[in-house]
PDB file of C-alpha atoms in Angstrom:
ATOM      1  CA  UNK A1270       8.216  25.795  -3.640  1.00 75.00           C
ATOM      2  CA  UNK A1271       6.026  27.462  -0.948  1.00 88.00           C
ATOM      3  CA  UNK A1272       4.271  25.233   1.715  1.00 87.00           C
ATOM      4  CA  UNK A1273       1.257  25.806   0.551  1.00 81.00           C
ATOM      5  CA  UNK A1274       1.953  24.190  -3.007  1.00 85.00           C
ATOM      6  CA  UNK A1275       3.788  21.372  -1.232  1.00 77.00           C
ATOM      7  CA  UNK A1276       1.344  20.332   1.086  1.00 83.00           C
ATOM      8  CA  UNK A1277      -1.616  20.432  -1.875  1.00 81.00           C
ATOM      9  CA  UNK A1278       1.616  17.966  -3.922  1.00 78.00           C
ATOM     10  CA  UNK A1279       1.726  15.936  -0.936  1.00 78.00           C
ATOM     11  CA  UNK A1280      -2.336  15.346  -0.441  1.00 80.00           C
ATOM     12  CA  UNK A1281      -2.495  14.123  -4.303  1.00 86.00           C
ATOM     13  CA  UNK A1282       0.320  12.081  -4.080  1.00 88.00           C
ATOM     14  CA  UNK A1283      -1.037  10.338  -0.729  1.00 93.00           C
ATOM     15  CA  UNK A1284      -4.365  10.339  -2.774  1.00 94.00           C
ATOM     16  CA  UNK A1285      -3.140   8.830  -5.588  1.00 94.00           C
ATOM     17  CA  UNK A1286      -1.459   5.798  -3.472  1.00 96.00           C
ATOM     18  CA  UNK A1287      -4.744   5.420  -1.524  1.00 95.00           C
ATOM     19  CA  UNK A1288      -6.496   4.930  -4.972  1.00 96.00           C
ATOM     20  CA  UNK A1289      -4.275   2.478  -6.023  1.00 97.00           C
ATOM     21  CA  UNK A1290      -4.397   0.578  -2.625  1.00 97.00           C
ATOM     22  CA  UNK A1291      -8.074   0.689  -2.801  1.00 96.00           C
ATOM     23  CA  UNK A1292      -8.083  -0.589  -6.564  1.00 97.00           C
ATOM     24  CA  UNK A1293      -5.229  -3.533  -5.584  1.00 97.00           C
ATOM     25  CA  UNK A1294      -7.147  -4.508  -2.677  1.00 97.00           C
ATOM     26  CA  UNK A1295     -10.528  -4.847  -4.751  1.00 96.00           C
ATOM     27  CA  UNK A1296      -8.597  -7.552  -7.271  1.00 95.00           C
ATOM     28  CA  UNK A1297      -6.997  -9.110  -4.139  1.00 95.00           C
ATOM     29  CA  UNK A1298      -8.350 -12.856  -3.627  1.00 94.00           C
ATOM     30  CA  UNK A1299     -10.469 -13.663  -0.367  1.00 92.00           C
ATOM     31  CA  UNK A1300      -7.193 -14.723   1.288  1.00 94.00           C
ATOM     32  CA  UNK A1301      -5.185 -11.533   0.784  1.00 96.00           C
ATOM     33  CA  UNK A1302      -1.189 -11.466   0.404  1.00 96.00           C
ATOM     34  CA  UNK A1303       1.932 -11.928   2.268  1.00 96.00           C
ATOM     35  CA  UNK A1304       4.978 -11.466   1.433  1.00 95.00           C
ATOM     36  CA  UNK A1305       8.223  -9.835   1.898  1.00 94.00           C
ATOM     37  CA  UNK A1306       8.114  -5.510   1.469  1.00 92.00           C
ATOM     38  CA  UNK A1307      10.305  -5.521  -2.147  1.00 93.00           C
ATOM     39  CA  UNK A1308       7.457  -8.171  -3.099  1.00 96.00           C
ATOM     40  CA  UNK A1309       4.165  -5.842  -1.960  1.00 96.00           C
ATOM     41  CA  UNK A1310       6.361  -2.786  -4.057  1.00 97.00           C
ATOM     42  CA  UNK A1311       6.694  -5.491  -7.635  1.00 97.00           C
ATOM     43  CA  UNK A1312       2.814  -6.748  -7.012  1.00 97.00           C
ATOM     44  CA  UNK A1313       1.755  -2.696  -6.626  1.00 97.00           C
ATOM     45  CA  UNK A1314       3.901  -1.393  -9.280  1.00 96.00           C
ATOM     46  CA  UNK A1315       2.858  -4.379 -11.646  1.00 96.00           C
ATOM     47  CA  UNK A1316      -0.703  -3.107 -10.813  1.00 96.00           C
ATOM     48  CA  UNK A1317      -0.540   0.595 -11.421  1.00 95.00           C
ATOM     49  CA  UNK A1318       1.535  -0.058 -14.594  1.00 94.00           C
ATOM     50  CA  UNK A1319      -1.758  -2.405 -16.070  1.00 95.00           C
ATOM     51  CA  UNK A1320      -4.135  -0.100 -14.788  1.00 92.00           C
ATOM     52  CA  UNK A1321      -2.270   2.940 -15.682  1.00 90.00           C
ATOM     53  CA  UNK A1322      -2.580   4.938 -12.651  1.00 86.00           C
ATOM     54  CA  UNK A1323      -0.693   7.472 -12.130  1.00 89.00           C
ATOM     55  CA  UNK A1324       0.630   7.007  -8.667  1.00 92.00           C
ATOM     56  CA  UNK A1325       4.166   6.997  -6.773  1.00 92.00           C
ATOM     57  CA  UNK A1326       4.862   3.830  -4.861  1.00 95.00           C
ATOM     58  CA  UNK A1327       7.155   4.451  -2.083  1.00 94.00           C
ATOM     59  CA  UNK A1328       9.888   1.847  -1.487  1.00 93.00           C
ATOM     60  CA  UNK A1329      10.938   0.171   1.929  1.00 88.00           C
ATOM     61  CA  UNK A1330      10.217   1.392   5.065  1.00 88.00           C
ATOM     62  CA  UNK A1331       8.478   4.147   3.409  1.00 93.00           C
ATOM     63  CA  UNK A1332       5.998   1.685   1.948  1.00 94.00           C
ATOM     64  CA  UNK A1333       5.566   0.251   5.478  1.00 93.00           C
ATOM     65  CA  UNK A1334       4.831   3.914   6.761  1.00 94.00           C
ATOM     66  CA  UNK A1335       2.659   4.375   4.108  1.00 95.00           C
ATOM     67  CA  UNK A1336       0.738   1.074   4.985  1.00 96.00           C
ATOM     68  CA  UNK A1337      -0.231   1.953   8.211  1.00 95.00           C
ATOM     69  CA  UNK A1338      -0.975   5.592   7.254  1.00 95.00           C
ATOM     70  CA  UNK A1339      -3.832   3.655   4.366  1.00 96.00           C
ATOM     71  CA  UNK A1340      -4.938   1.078   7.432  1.00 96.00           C
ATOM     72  CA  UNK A1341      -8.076   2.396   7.268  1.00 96.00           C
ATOM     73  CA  UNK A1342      -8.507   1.992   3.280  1.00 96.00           C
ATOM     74  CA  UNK A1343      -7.225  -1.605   4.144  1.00 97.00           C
ATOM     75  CA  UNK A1344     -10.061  -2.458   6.636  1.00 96.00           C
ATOM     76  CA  UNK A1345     -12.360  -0.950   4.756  1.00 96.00           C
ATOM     77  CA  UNK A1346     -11.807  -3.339   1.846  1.00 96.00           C
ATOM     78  CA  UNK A1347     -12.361  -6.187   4.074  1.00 96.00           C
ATOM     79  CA  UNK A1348      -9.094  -7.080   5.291  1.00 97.00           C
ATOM     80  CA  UNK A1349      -6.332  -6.237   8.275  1.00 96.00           C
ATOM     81  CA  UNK A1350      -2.856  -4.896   8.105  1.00 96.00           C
ATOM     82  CA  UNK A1351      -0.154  -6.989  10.244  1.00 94.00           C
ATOM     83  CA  UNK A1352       3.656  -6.072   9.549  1.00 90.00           C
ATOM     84  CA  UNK A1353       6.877  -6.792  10.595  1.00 87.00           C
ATOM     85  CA  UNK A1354      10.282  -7.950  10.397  1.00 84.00           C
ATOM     86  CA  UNK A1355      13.205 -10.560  10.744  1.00 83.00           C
ATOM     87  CA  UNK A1356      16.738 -10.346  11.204  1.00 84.00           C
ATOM     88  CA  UNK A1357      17.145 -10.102   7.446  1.00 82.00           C
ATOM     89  CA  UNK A1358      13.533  -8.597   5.548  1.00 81.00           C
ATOM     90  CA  UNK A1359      10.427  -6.938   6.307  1.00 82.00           C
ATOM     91  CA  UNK A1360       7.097  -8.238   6.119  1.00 90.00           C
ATOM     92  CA  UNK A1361       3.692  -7.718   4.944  1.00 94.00           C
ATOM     93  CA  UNK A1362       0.259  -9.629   5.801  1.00 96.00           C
ATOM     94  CA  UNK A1363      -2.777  -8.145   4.607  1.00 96.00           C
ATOM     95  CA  UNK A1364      -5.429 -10.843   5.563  1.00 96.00           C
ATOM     96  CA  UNK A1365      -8.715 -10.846   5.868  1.00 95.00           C
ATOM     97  CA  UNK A1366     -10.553  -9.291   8.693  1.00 90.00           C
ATOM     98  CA  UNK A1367     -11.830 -12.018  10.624  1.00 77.00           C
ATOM     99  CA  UNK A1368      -8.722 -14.009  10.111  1.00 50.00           C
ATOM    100  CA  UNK A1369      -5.146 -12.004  11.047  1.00 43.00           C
ATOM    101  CA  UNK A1370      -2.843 -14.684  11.633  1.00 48.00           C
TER     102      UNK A1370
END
């Protein structure tokens, strides 16, 4: 594969996930989500299977990295990014703006 066909394969995929973010974060309620990184990946996953996009979901850290990459898309829907992690699981808080906890 040459590097020029690989980076065009890597923009759709990182558009793809950005669509589906955006789309997810739309149908989120007013208080957003929390929840553990395996959780975010189920809730996601669950999503683009019902609404049939066609879009890879990374899993892990790779979801976190992916996260921050989309913080942008996140504000823009309203809501802030916070992330982190305990002896034993990650983390994921996507609350609204005004209100990060």
């Amino acid at each position: 594969m040459s590097a020029v066909t690989y980076a065009r394969y890597q923009a759709t995929a990182e558009e793809r996930f950005r669509r589906l973010l955006s789309a997810w974060l739309a149908m989120l309620t007013p208080d957003g989500w929390t929840g553990g990184v395996a959780d975010l990946f189920a809730a996601l996953d669950e999503f683009e299977r019902a609404k049939h996009f066609s879009a890879f979901i990374p899993t892990g850290s790779a979801l976190t990295k992916a996260l921050l990459r989309n913080e942008q898309t996140i504000r823009a829907a309203g809501f802030a990014l916070r992330s982190g992690r305990t002896k034993s699981a990650r983390f994921v808080a996507i609350k609204p703006s005004n209100r990060t906890e």
